[in-house]
Amino acid sequence: MVKILFVHPDLGIGGAERLVVDAALALQNKGHTVRMLTNHHDPNHCFEETKDGTLDVMTVGDFLPRNIFGKFYAVCAYFRMVYAAFYYVFCMSKHEQYDLIFIDLISLGIPIFRLAQHNPKILFYCHFPDQLLAKPGGSLKQLYRWPLNYLEEKTTGQADGVLVNSKFTSRVFKETFKTLDVIPEVLYPSLNTEYFDNTETQDSDTPINIPNDAFVFFSINRYERKKNLGLALYAFKQLEAYLTKAEWEKVYLIVAGGYDTRVLENVEHYEELEYLCEELSLSSKVTFLLSPSDREKLWLLKRSQVLIYTPSNEHFGIVPLEGMYMHKPVIAVNSGGPTETIIDEQTGYLCDANAKEFAKAMLKLVRSTKLLERMGDMGHKRVQQRFSFEAFSEKLDSIVKNLAQNTRKDK
């Protein structure tokens, strides 16, 4: 078996974090030795498996700043990751050596991990090129980003293997990192379906009170502007114009997502959405939830009828898989990763990113129980057939074993 160290900047709550946790669980279940190294891990803002002892988590460098006067987040994140890499090379590796190091999000630590005398293999998971996630800015911002972008490309190319989360990201990877002669392998994220199947939700897991006959639309994403959560509100308001008064009285929208008080954008965007909700006169019909627990999220998935997914050009999007597995039709923007998971008009709807198109799809599902059930059943089967945790585990296990075998041959 292989000793594997997962290195992730912040083990909070999000799609990237869910992928890393699931990857660690998959390999641990396959008999490999797994440990997680991170710069930040808050027991009050993380996935259950990272705090209940299921996964071994070690935190280093959390004393380093996350920003400088509210700016330079990227530089600070890179510096924190570099610290973690040096910590492993000069402290951990003296008494605890790993055959393979699984890194994601920040590639800058790759050449540093290579300094370790035992020569571990490096596997890098590219959720999306970091330089494309950076917010646009003026000439000073471009000057600030240039060395970071250069280093991202060069250090990514130093990994022994590169994985991406979708064919969409694979295309973007090749278009962005033009100097790299690297063909990334697609490893679709999956669900730990055992948790969904075996976890019983109870009344204590109910985050809000909803009428028993309510028709619930559910949106879950981090409170970030790029997630376009306002689209869900505008679409819900547009839906009001299509429904009778009696129908409108029974529909509700729940907006839930990751929320971290340390992240200024989370705080600001939550306030913006609350204000927008008031402007649209939806306050009595919309509920906002901050960082629901795993059990609360599962309860919401069970209770809702339809999942709304609003980001454009999302790299993959684990949320649509969660919705489909729980027999919920998913309405999503027709771009990015969701085009590889959702089958339009079969497991949900792929729409243009505007309120009218989303509202038309919502209307069809409100008025047809048969359509709702048929799409939900087809979505569940699709996840089982194409995105099962077993298939994910088998493929990742094979990748890891191949890299580790090469390591042993190199030594």
mmCIF file of C-alpha atoms in Angstrom:
data_model
loop_
_atom_site.group_PDB
_atom_site.id
_atom_site.type_symbol
_atom_site.label_atom_id
_atom_site.label_comp_id
_atom_site.label_asym_id
_atom_site.label_seq_id
_atom_site.Cartn_x
_atom_site.Cartn_y
_atom_site.Cartn_z
ATOM 1 C CA MET A 1 0.000 0.000 0.000
ATOM 2 C CA VAL A 2 0.962 3.636 -0.516
ATOM 3 C CA LYS A 3 1.551 6.385 2.061
ATOM 4 C CA ILE A 4 -0.194 9.520 0.810
ATOM 5 C CA LEU A 5 -0.104 13.087 2.106
ATOM 6 C CA PHE A 6 -2.907 15.403 0.988
ATOM 7 C CA VAL A 7 -1.936 19.080 0.984
ATOM 8 C CA HIS A 8 -4.772 21.627 0.845
ATOM 9 C CA PRO A 9 -4.726 25.326 1.837
ATOM 10 C CA ASP A 10 -7.941 25.545 3.851
ATOM 11 C CA LEU A 11 -10.095 22.559 4.842
ATOM 12 C CA GLY A 12 -13.327 24.508 5.002
ATOM 13 C CA ILE A 13 -16.601 23.823 3.212
ATOM 14 C CA GLY A 14 -16.697 23.937 -0.569
ATOM 15 C CA GLY A 15 -16.540 21.884 -3.735
ATOM 16 C CA ALA A 16 -12.738 21.680 -3.787
ATOM 17 C CA GLU A 17 -12.675 20.667 -0.140
ATOM 18 C CA ARG A 18 -15.346 18.024 -0.711
ATOM 19 C CA LEU A 19 -13.306 16.576 -3.564
ATOM 20 C CA VAL A 20 -10.145 16.379 -1.473
ATOM 21 C CA VAL A 21 -11.966 14.811 1.475
ATOM 22 C CA ASP A 22 -13.625 12.255 -0.794
ATOM 23 C CA ALA A 23 -10.307 11.449 -2.474
ATOM 24 C CA ALA A 24 -8.698 10.885 0.920
ATOM 25 C CA LEU A 25 -11.604 8.698 2.041
ATOM 26 C CA ALA A 26 -11.488 6.698 -1.187
ATOM 27 C CA LEU A 27 -7.795 5.932 -0.871
ATOM 28 C CA GLN A 28 -8.034 5.237 2.857
ATOM 29 C CA ASN A 29 -10.833 2.761 2.148
ATOM 30 C CA LYS A 30 -8.544 1.089 -0.381
ATOM 31 C CA GLY A 31 -6.062 0.392 2.393
ATOM 32 C CA HIS A 32 -3.598 3.218 1.798
ATOM 33 C CA THR A 33 -2.178 5.307 4.647
ATOM 34 C CA VAL A 34 -3.577 8.824 4.393
ATOM 35 C CA ARG A 35 -2.876 12.085 6.205
ATOM 36 C CA MET A 36 -3.972 15.650 5.463
ATOM 37 C CA LEU A 37 -1.774 18.734 5.800
ATOM 38 C CA THR A 38 -3.443 22.138 5.716
ATOM 39 C CA ASN A 39 -2.880 25.778 6.624
ATOM 40 C CA HIS A 40 -6.271 26.162 8.285
ATOM 41 C CA HIS A 41 -8.849 23.825 9.784
ATOM 42 C CA ASP A 42 -11.746 25.192 11.817
ATOM 43 C CA PRO A 43 -13.804 22.447 13.536
ATOM 44 C CA ASN A 44 -16.822 24.750 13.313
ATOM 45 C CA HIS A 45 -16.477 25.217 9.543
ATOM 46 C CA CYS A 46 -15.453 21.924 7.966
ATOM 47 C CA PHE A 47 -16.703 18.576 6.766
ATOM 48 C CA GLU A 48 -17.510 16.043 9.446
ATOM 49 C CA GLU A 49 -14.889 13.500 8.362
ATOM 50 C CA THR A 50 -12.075 15.972 9.055
ATOM 51 C CA LYS A 51 -13.064 16.497 12.688
ATOM 52 C CA ASP A 52 -14.539 13.195 13.884
ATOM 53 C CA GLY A 53 -11.298 11.242 13.543
ATOM 54 C CA THR A 54 -12.136 9.582 10.228
ATOM 55 C CA LEU A 55 -9.267 11.479 8.595
ATOM 56 C CA ASP A 56 -6.019 12.514 10.244
ATOM 57 C CA VAL A 57 -5.574 16.282 9.817
ATOM 58 C CA MET A 58 -2.478 18.330 10.669
ATOM 59 C CA THR A 59 -2.479 22.136 10.571
ATOM 60 C CA VAL A 60 0.665 24.231 10.039
ATOM 61 C CA GLY A 61 1.250 27.905 9.303
ATOM 62 C CA ASP A 62 -2.134 29.185 10.445
ATOM 63 C CA PHE A 63 -0.376 32.023 12.265
ATOM 64 C CA LEU A 64 0.659 33.510 8.904
ATOM 65 C CA PRO A 65 -1.574 36.319 7.548
ATOM 66 C CA ARG A 66 -4.376 35.540 5.077
ATOM 67 C CA ASN A 67 -4.211 39.054 3.642
ATOM 68 C CA ILE A 68 -2.364 42.348 4.004
ATOM 69 C CA PHE A 69 -4.708 45.230 4.804
ATOM 70 C CA GLY A 70 -7.538 43.417 3.037
ATOM 71 C CA LYS A 71 -5.520 42.797 -0.123
ATOM 72 C CA PHE A 72 -2.893 40.408 -1.517
ATOM 73 C CA TYR A 73 -4.917 37.285 -0.707
ATOM 74 C CA ALA A 74 -3.198 35.297 -3.458
ATOM 75 C CA VAL A 75 0.321 36.164 -2.315
ATOM 76 C CA CYS A 76 -0.521 35.269 1.265
ATOM 77 C CA ALA A 77 -2.137 31.975 0.216
ATOM 78 C CA TYR A 78 0.929 31.102 -1.849
ATOM 79 C CA PHE A 79 3.262 32.013 1.006
ATOM 80 C CA ARG A 80 1.278 29.911 3.487
ATOM 81 C CA MET A 81 1.448 26.928 1.156
ATOM 82 C CA VAL A 82 5.185 27.415 0.652
ATOM 83 C CA TYR A 83 5.552 27.370 4.431
ATOM 84 C CA ALA A 84 3.671 24.062 4.591
ATOM 85 C CA ALA A 85 5.922 22.594 1.913
ATOM 86 C CA PHE A 86 9.103 23.648 3.715
ATOM 87 C CA TYR A 87 7.659 22.353 6.978
ATOM 88 C CA TYR A 88 7.198 18.932 5.418
ATOM 89 C CA VAL A 89 10.677 18.851 3.873
ATOM 90 C CA PHE A 90 12.635 20.021 6.907
ATOM 91 C CA CYS A 91 10.460 18.832 9.802
ATOM 92 C CA MET A 92 7.963 16.103 8.949
ATOM 93 C CA SER A 93 10.026 14.093 6.476
ATOM 94 C CA LYS A 94 12.730 13.424 9.071
ATOM 95 C CA HIS A 95 10.416 11.002 10.862
ATOM 96 C CA GLU A 96 7.365 10.661 8.577
ATOM 97 C CA GLN A 97 7.900 10.059 4.864
ATOM 98 C CA TYR A 98 5.221 9.697 2.200
ATOM 99 C CA ASP A 99 5.404 7.929 -1.148
ATOM 100 C CA LEU A 100 3.039 10.347 -2.858
ATOM 101 C CA ILE A 101 1.903 13.892 -2.194
ATOM 102 C CA PHE A 102 -1.525 14.927 -3.490
ATOM 103 C CA ILE A 103 -1.677 18.716 -3.972
ATOM 104 C CA ASP A 104 -4.533 20.856 -5.253
ATOM 105 C CA LEU A 105 -5.401 24.535 -5.764
ATOM 106 C CA ILE A 106 -1.868 25.943 -5.258
ATOM 107 C CA SER A 107 1.006 24.431 -7.229
ATOM 108 C CA LEU A 108 3.777 26.652 -5.856
ATOM 109 C CA GLY A 109 4.785 24.076 -3.255
ATOM 110 C CA ILE A 110 5.552 21.363 -5.832
ATOM 111 C CA PRO A 111 9.257 22.198 -6.412
ATOM 112 C CA ILE A 112 9.756 22.544 -2.657
ATOM 113 C CA PHE A 113 8.309 19.123 -1.916
ATOM 114 C CA ARG A 114 10.778 17.812 -4.479
ATOM 115 C CA LEU A 115 13.601 18.848 -2.141
ATOM 116 C CA ALA A 116 12.690 15.975 0.169
ATOM 117 C CA GLN A 117 15.464 13.382 0.096
ATOM 118 C CA HIS A 118 13.109 10.417 -0.195
ATOM 119 C CA ASN A 119 11.879 11.725 -3.594
ATOM 120 C CA PRO A 120 8.066 11.494 -3.279
ATOM 121 C CA LYS A 121 5.910 11.560 -6.385
ATOM 122 C CA ILE A 122 3.678 14.619 -6.821
ATOM 123 C CA LEU A 123 0.092 14.406 -8.053
ATOM 124 C CA PHE A 124 -1.569 17.764 -8.725
ATOM 125 C CA TYR A 125 -5.345 18.144 -9.029
ATOM 126 C CA CYS A 126 -6.276 21.230 -11.039
ATOM 127 C CA HIS A 127 -9.814 22.309 -10.202
ATOM 128 C CA PHE A 128 -9.269 25.320 -12.489
ATOM 129 C CA PRO A 129 -6.269 27.547 -13.308
ATOM 130 C CA ASP A 130 -5.922 29.945 -10.393
ATOM 131 C CA GLN A 131 -5.054 32.863 -12.672
ATOM 132 C CA LEU A 132 -8.491 32.601 -14.283
ATOM 133 C CA LEU A 133 -10.189 32.742 -10.894
ATOM 134 C CA ALA A 134 -8.508 36.033 -10.008
ATOM 135 C CA LYS A 135 -10.753 39.064 -10.248
ATOM 136 C CA PRO A 136 -9.917 41.396 -13.155
ATOM 137 C CA GLY A 137 -8.188 44.650 -12.373
ATOM 138 C CA GLY A 138 -6.114 47.464 -13.795
ATOM 139 C CA SER A 139 -2.482 47.590 -14.815
ATOM 140 C CA LEU A 140 -1.238 47.348 -11.228
ATOM 141 C CA LYS A 141 -3.324 44.206 -10.664
ATOM 142 C CA GLN A 142 -1.939 42.710 -13.872
ATOM 143 C CA LEU A 143 1.595 43.527 -12.773
ATOM 144 C CA TYR A 144 0.898 41.927 -9.394
ATOM 145 C CA ARG A 145 -0.568 38.793 -10.988
ATOM 146 C CA TRP A 146 2.087 38.287 -13.695
ATOM 147 C CA PRO A 147 4.733 36.557 -11.529
ATOM 148 C CA LEU A 148 2.049 34.484 -9.794
ATOM 149 C CA ASN A 149 0.636 33.349 -13.139
ATOM 150 C CA TYR A 150 4.111 32.527 -14.413
ATOM 151 C CA LEU A 151 4.936 30.506 -11.311
ATOM 152 C CA GLU A 152 1.596 28.698 -11.455
ATOM 153 C CA GLU A 153 2.293 27.467 -14.969
ATOM 154 C CA LYS A 154 5.913 26.483 -14.355
ATOM 155 C CA THR A 155 5.300 24.699 -11.058
ATOM 156 C CA THR A 156 2.225 22.858 -12.348
ATOM 157 C CA GLY A 157 4.435 21.428 -15.063
ATOM 158 C CA GLN A 158 6.748 19.941 -12.417
ATOM 159 C CA ALA A 159 4.137 17.522 -11.086
ATOM 160 C CA ASP A 160 4.502 13.851 -11.961
ATOM 161 C CA GLY A 161 0.831 13.678 -12.808
ATOM 162 C CA VAL A 162 -1.956 16.222 -13.344
ATOM 163 C CA LEU A 163 -5.657 15.575 -12.897
ATOM 164 C CA VAL A 164 -8.588 17.825 -13.802
ATOM 165 C CA ASN A 165 -12.229 17.653 -12.794
ATOM 166 C CA SER A 166 -13.928 17.774 -16.211
ATOM 167 C CA LYS A 167 -13.383 17.850 -19.954
ATOM 168 C CA PHE A 168 -14.247 21.543 -19.782
ATOM 169 C CA THR A 169 -11.390 22.185 -17.344
ATOM 170 C CA SER A 170 -9.075 20.051 -19.472
ATOM 171 C CA ARG A 171 -9.717 22.323 -22.460
ATOM 172 C CA VAL A 172 -9.205 25.441 -20.347
ATOM 173 C CA PHE A 173 -5.989 23.943 -18.891
ATOM 174 C CA LYS A 174 -4.504 23.465 -22.369
ATOM 175 C CA GLU A 175 -5.580 26.931 -23.517
ATOM 176 C CA THR A 176 -4.137 28.585 -20.402
ATOM 177 C CA PHE A 177 -0.859 26.724 -19.885
ATOM 178 C CA LYS A 178 0.411 26.935 -23.452
ATOM 179 C CA THR A 179 4.054 26.151 -22.635
ATOM 180 C CA LEU A 180 3.282 22.877 -20.860
ATOM 181 C CA ASP A 181 3.558 19.588 -22.666
ATOM 182 C CA VAL A 182 1.127 18.003 -20.240
ATOM 183 C CA ILE A 183 -2.020 16.034 -20.999
ATOM 184 C CA PRO A 184 -4.138 16.132 -17.832
ATOM 185 C CA GLU A 185 -6.298 13.142 -17.001
ATOM 186 C CA VAL A 186 -9.965 13.724 -16.201
ATOM 187 C CA LEU A 187 -11.043 12.415 -12.806
ATOM 188 C CA TYR A 188 -14.636 13.433 -12.221
ATOM 189 C CA PRO A 189 -15.487 14.228 -8.603
ATOM 190 C CA SER A 190 -17.945 11.846 -7.031
ATOM 191 C CA LEU A 191 -20.214 11.475 -4.061
ATOM 192 C CA ASN A 192 -19.687 9.448 -0.956
ATOM 193 C CA THR A 193 -23.074 7.893 -1.633
ATOM 194 C CA GLU A 194 -22.800 5.706 1.451
ATOM 195 C CA TYR A 195 -23.309 8.822 3.568
ATOM 196 C CA PHE A 196 -26.429 9.803 1.614
ATOM 197 C CA ASP A 197 -27.797 6.268 1.817
ATOM 198 C CA ASN A 198 -27.083 5.508 5.461
ATOM 199 C CA THR A 199 -27.536 8.851 7.230
ATOM 200 C CA GLU A 200 -30.926 9.282 8.827
ATOM 201 C CA THR A 201 -31.975 12.896 9.277
ATOM 202 C CA GLN A 202 -34.121 13.779 12.280
ATOM 203 C CA ASP A 203 -36.203 16.699 13.461
ATOM 204 C CA SER A 204 -33.131 18.158 15.158
ATOM 205 C CA ASP A 205 -31.493 18.464 11.727
ATOM 206 C CA THR A 206 -34.275 20.737 10.475
ATOM 207 C CA PRO A 207 -32.737 24.212 9.989
ATOM 208 C CA ILE A 208 -36.054 25.952 9.213
ATOM 209 C CA ASN A 209 -39.799 25.421 9.395
ATOM 210 C CA ILE A 210 -41.523 24.858 6.058
ATOM 211 C CA PRO A 211 -45.220 24.071 5.492
ATOM 212 C CA ASN A 212 -45.779 20.407 4.729
ATOM 213 C CA ASP A 213 -47.395 21.172 1.376
ATOM 214 C CA ALA A 214 -44.715 23.668 0.279
ATOM 215 C CA PHE A 215 -42.921 23.292 -3.053
ATOM 216 C CA VAL A 216 -39.277 24.084 -2.312
ATOM 217 C CA PHE A 217 -36.560 25.272 -4.672
ATOM 218 C CA PHE A 218 -33.118 24.825 -3.148
ATOM 219 C CA SER A 219 -29.896 26.656 -4.092
ATOM 220 C CA ILE A 220 -26.584 25.860 -2.457
ATOM 221 C CA ASN A 221 -23.265 27.553 -3.190
ATOM 222 C CA ARG A 222 -20.688 29.619 -1.389
ATOM 223 C CA TYR A 223 -21.652 33.249 -0.802
ATOM 224 C CA GLU A 224 -19.446 34.547 -3.604
ATOM 225 C CA ARG A 225 -20.461 36.892 -6.405
ATOM 226 C CA LYS A 226 -19.128 34.586 -9.123
ATOM 227 C CA LYS A 227 -21.716 31.997 -8.037
ATOM 228 C CA ASN A 228 -24.413 34.359 -9.366
ATOM 229 C CA LEU A 229 -26.857 33.620 -6.538
ATOM 230 C CA GLY A 230 -28.846 36.699 -7.483
ATOM 231 C CA LEU A 231 -30.032 34.783 -10.558
ATOM 232 C CA ALA A 232 -31.973 32.432 -8.284
ATOM 233 C CA LEU A 233 -33.760 35.412 -6.700
ATOM 234 C CA TYR A 234 -34.568 37.087 -10.016
ATOM 235 C CA ALA A 235 -35.812 33.791 -11.471
ATOM 236 C CA PHE A 236 -37.951 33.141 -8.419
ATOM 237 C CA LYS A 237 -39.464 36.603 -8.759
ATOM 238 C CA GLN A 238 -40.124 35.973 -12.453
ATOM 239 C CA LEU A 239 -41.828 32.704 -11.523
ATOM 240 C CA GLU A 240 -44.347 34.686 -9.490
ATOM 241 C CA ALA A 241 -45.602 36.283 -12.713
ATOM 242 C CA TYR A 242 -46.251 32.853 -14.239
ATOM 243 C CA LEU A 243 -48.121 31.297 -11.312
ATOM 244 C CA THR A 244 -51.614 31.743 -9.991
ATOM 245 C CA LYS A 245 -51.974 33.277 -6.556
ATOM 246 C CA ALA A 246 -52.752 29.875 -5.033
ATOM 247 C CA GLU A 247 -49.681 28.314 -6.672
ATOM 248 C CA TRP A 248 -47.421 31.169 -5.573
ATOM 249 C CA GLU A 249 -48.491 30.798 -1.950
ATOM 250 C CA LYS A 250 -47.044 27.263 -1.883
ATOM 251 C CA VAL A 251 -43.596 27.843 -3.419
ATOM 252 C CA TYR A 252 -40.485 28.762 -1.440
ATOM 253 C CA LEU A 253 -36.801 29.304 -2.150
ATOM 254 C CA ILE A 254 -34.010 28.314 0.215
ATOM 255 C CA VAL A 255 -30.555 29.763 -0.473
ATOM 256 C CA ALA A 256 -27.815 28.057 1.522
ATOM 257 C CA GLY A 257 -24.062 28.106 1.231
ATOM 258 C CA GLY A 258 -20.610 28.256 2.711
ATOM 259 C CA TYR A 259 -20.079 31.400 4.760
ATOM 260 C CA ASP A 260 -16.866 32.363 6.519
ATOM 261 C CA THR A 261 -16.702 35.557 8.560
ATOM 262 C CA ARG A 262 -12.981 35.781 7.738
ATOM 263 C CA VAL A 263 -13.839 36.205 4.055
ATOM 264 C CA LEU A 264 -15.019 39.759 3.416
ATOM 265 C CA GLU A 265 -16.780 38.827 0.176
ATOM 266 C CA ASN A 266 -18.921 36.255 1.998
ATOM 267 C CA VAL A 267 -20.083 38.895 4.450
ATOM 268 C CA GLU A 268 -20.666 41.574 1.816
ATOM 269 C CA HIS A 269 -22.423 39.330 -0.668
ATOM 270 C CA TYR A 270 -24.762 37.901 1.941
ATOM 271 C CA GLU A 271 -25.826 41.447 2.811
ATOM 272 C CA GLU A 272 -26.256 42.247 -0.903
ATOM 273 C CA LEU A 273 -28.525 39.252 -1.379
ATOM 274 C CA GLU A 274 -30.616 40.134 1.653
ATOM 275 C CA TYR A 275 -31.056 43.648 0.299
ATOM 276 C CA LEU A 276 -31.968 42.313 -3.159
ATOM 277 C CA CYS A 277 -34.505 39.996 -1.571
ATOM 278 C CA GLU A 278 -36.169 42.953 0.128
ATOM 279 C CA GLU A 279 -36.110 44.986 -3.105
ATOM 280 C CA LEU A 280 -37.899 42.161 -4.910
ATOM 281 C CA SER A 281 -40.445 41.793 -2.080
ATOM 282 C CA LEU A 282 -39.441 38.175 -1.516
ATOM 283 C CA SER A 283 -38.476 38.257 2.145
ATOM 284 C CA SER A 284 -41.452 36.121 3.188
ATOM 285 C CA LYS A 285 -40.715 33.512 0.517
ATOM 286 C CA VAL A 286 -36.923 33.214 0.659
ATOM 287 C CA THR A 287 -34.740 31.859 3.470
ATOM 288 C CA PHE A 288 -30.967 32.315 3.645
ATOM 289 C CA LEU A 289 -28.860 29.763 5.529
ATOM 290 C CA LEU A 290 -25.184 30.158 6.426
ATOM 291 C CA SER A 291 -22.856 27.141 6.314
ATOM 292 C CA PRO A 292 -25.429 24.428 7.001
ATOM 293 C CA SER A 293 -24.023 21.257 8.529
ATOM 294 C CA ASP A 294 -23.824 18.073 6.466
ATOM 295 C CA ARG A 295 -26.961 16.742 8.151
ATOM 296 C CA GLU A 296 -28.830 20.005 7.602
ATOM 297 C CA LYS A 297 -27.836 20.018 3.932
ATOM 298 C CA LEU A 298 -28.984 16.420 3.571
ATOM 299 C CA TRP A 299 -32.318 17.299 5.183
ATOM 300 C CA LEU A 300 -32.710 20.199 2.750
ATOM 301 C CA LEU A 301 -31.917 17.985 -0.235
ATOM 302 C CA LYS A 302 -34.534 15.492 0.915
ATOM 303 C CA ARG A 303 -37.158 18.151 1.620
ATOM 304 C CA SER A 304 -36.759 20.217 -1.548
ATOM 305 C CA GLN A 305 -38.333 19.392 -4.901
ATOM 306 C CA VAL A 306 -35.872 21.090 -7.285
ATOM 307 C CA LEU A 307 -32.217 22.136 -7.114
ATOM 308 C CA ILE A 308 -31.213 25.487 -8.616
ATOM 309 C CA TYR A 309 -27.561 25.871 -9.711
ATOM 310 C CA THR A 310 -26.614 29.359 -10.897
ATOM 311 C CA PRO A 311 -22.834 29.680 -11.613
ATOM 312 C CA SER A 312 -21.677 30.148 -15.203
ATOM 313 C CA ASN A 313 -18.640 28.282 -16.546
ATOM 314 C CA GLU A 314 -18.410 26.246 -13.358
ATOM 315 C CA HIS A 315 -15.366 23.958 -13.504
ATOM 316 C CA PHE A 316 -17.384 20.895 -12.527
ATOM 317 C CA GLY A 317 -19.924 21.444 -9.766
ATOM 318 C CA ILE A 318 -20.503 18.706 -7.203
ATOM 319 C CA VAL A 319 -23.864 20.145 -6.148
ATOM 320 C CA PRO A 320 -25.758 18.957 -9.264
ATOM 321 C CA LEU A 321 -24.571 15.410 -8.532
ATOM 322 C CA GLU A 322 -25.841 15.687 -4.973
ATOM 323 C CA GLY A 323 -29.198 16.900 -6.194
ATOM 324 C CA MET A 324 -29.539 14.218 -8.852
ATOM 325 C CA TYR A 325 -28.544 11.456 -6.468
ATOM 326 C CA MET A 326 -31.294 12.619 -4.133
ATOM 327 C CA HIS A 327 -33.839 12.341 -6.988
ATOM 328 C CA LYS A 328 -34.059 16.109 -7.601
ATOM 329 C CA PRO A 329 -34.221 17.670 -11.075
ATOM 330 C CA VAL A 330 -31.464 20.253 -11.456
ATOM 331 C CA ILE A 331 -31.842 23.580 -13.256
ATOM 332 C CA ALA A 332 -28.403 24.920 -14.142
ATOM 333 C CA VAL A 333 -26.625 27.326 -16.478
ATOM 334 C CA ASN A 334 -25.785 25.758 -19.831
ATOM 335 C CA SER A 335 -22.002 26.069 -19.562
ATOM 336 C CA GLY A 336 -18.995 24.437 -17.946
ATOM 337 C CA GLY A 337 -19.075 21.244 -15.915
ATOM 338 C CA PRO A 338 -22.877 20.950 -15.546
ATOM 339 C CA THR A 339 -23.112 20.253 -19.286
ATOM 340 C CA GLU A 340 -21.223 17.010 -18.567
ATOM 341 C CA THR A 341 -23.366 15.943 -15.624
ATOM 342 C CA ILE A 342 -26.904 17.118 -16.442
ATOM 343 C CA ILE A 343 -28.801 15.796 -19.470
ATOM 344 C CA ASP A 344 -31.054 18.603 -20.656
ATOM 345 C CA GLU A 345 -34.773 17.778 -20.409
ATOM 346 C CA GLN A 346 -33.994 14.375 -18.929
ATOM 347 C CA THR A 347 -32.327 14.925 -15.543
ATOM 348 C CA GLY A 348 -33.103 18.633 -15.414
ATOM 349 C CA TYR A 349 -32.728 21.738 -17.557
ATOM 350 C CA LEU A 350 -29.691 23.545 -18.938
ATOM 351 C CA CYS A 351 -30.664 27.186 -19.404
ATOM 352 C CA ASP A 352 -29.206 30.486 -20.494
ATOM 353 C CA ALA A 353 -28.105 32.529 -17.498
ATOM 354 C CA ASN A 354 -31.185 34.735 -17.324
ATOM 355 C CA ALA A 355 -34.204 34.858 -15.057
ATOM 356 C CA LYS A 356 -36.854 34.171 -17.697
ATOM 357 C CA GLU A 357 -35.251 30.942 -18.924
ATOM 358 C CA PHE A 358 -34.774 29.661 -15.382
ATOM 359 C CA ALA A 359 -38.331 30.640 -14.425
ATOM 360 C CA LYS A 360 -39.813 28.802 -17.424
ATOM 361 C CA ALA A 361 -38.000 25.619 -16.360
ATOM 362 C CA MET A 362 -39.130 26.122 -12.761
ATOM 363 C CA LEU A 363 -42.727 26.549 -13.918
ATOM 364 C CA LYS A 364 -42.719 23.198 -15.777
ATOM 365 C CA LEU A 365 -41.650 21.367 -12.643
ATOM 366 C CA VAL A 366 -44.084 23.141 -10.335
ATOM 367 C CA ARG A 367 -46.978 22.106 -12.545
ATOM 368 C CA SER A 368 -46.020 18.500 -13.301
ATOM 369 C CA THR A 369 -45.519 15.948 -10.539
ATOM 370 C CA LYS A 370 -44.892 13.233 -13.129
ATOM 371 C CA LEU A 371 -42.122 15.262 -14.787
ATOM 372 C CA LEU A 372 -40.628 15.982 -11.376
ATOM 373 C CA GLU A 373 -40.522 12.295 -10.475
ATOM 374 C CA ARG A 374 -39.284 11.110 -13.877
ATOM 375 C CA MET A 375 -36.392 13.576 -13.979
ATOM 376 C CA GLY A 376 -35.508 12.811 -10.370
ATOM 377 C CA ASP A 377 -35.337 9.076 -11.030
ATOM 378 C CA MET A 378 -33.264 9.527 -14.193
ATOM 379 C CA GLY A 379 -30.839 11.819 -12.360
ATOM 380 C CA HIS A 380 -30.358 9.271 -9.595
ATOM 381 C CA LYS A 381 -29.613 6.513 -12.105
ATOM 382 C CA ARG A 382 -27.153 8.740 -13.993
ATOM 383 C CA VAL A 383 -25.101 9.406 -10.873
ATOM 384 C CA GLN A 384 -25.057 5.706 -10.047
ATOM 385 C CA GLN A 385 -23.920 4.775 -13.552
ATOM 386 C CA ARG A 386 -21.443 7.570 -14.363
ATOM 387 C CA PHE A 387 -20.309 9.214 -11.147
ATOM 388 C CA SER A 388 -20.342 6.505 -8.506
ATOM 389 C CA PHE A 389 -17.966 6.678 -5.570
ATOM 390 C CA GLU A 390 -16.801 3.169 -6.435
ATOM 391 C CA ALA A 391 -15.744 4.179 -9.969
ATOM 392 C CA PHE A 392 -14.034 7.301 -8.591
ATOM 393 C CA SER A 393 -12.190 5.210 -5.978
ATOM 394 C CA GLU A 394 -11.070 2.581 -8.471
ATOM 395 C CA LYS A 395 -9.676 5.116 -10.919
ATOM 396 C CA LEU A 396 -7.881 7.171 -8.272
ATOM 397 C CA ASP A 397 -6.483 4.018 -6.670
ATOM 398 C CA SER A 398 -5.061 2.941 -10.041
ATOM 399 C CA ILE A 399 -3.486 6.355 -10.662
ATOM 400 C CA VAL A 400 -1.889 6.427 -7.219
ATOM 401 C CA LYS A 401 -0.521 2.884 -7.456
ATOM 402 C CA ASN A 402 1.012 3.553 -10.873
ATOM 403 C CA LEU A 403 2.761 6.705 -9.651
ATOM 404 C CA ALA A 404 3.956 4.997 -6.487
ATOM 405 C CA GLN A 405 5.311 2.040 -8.462
ATOM 406 C CA ASN A 406 7.310 4.429 -10.606
ATOM 407 C CA THR A 407 8.631 5.967 -7.416
ATOM 408 C CA ARG A 408 9.958 2.662 -6.202
ATOM 409 C CA LYS A 409 11.597 2.001 -9.562
ATOM 410 C CA ASP A 410 13.276 5.418 -9.451
ATOM 411 C CA LYS A 411 14.793 4.816 -6.011
#
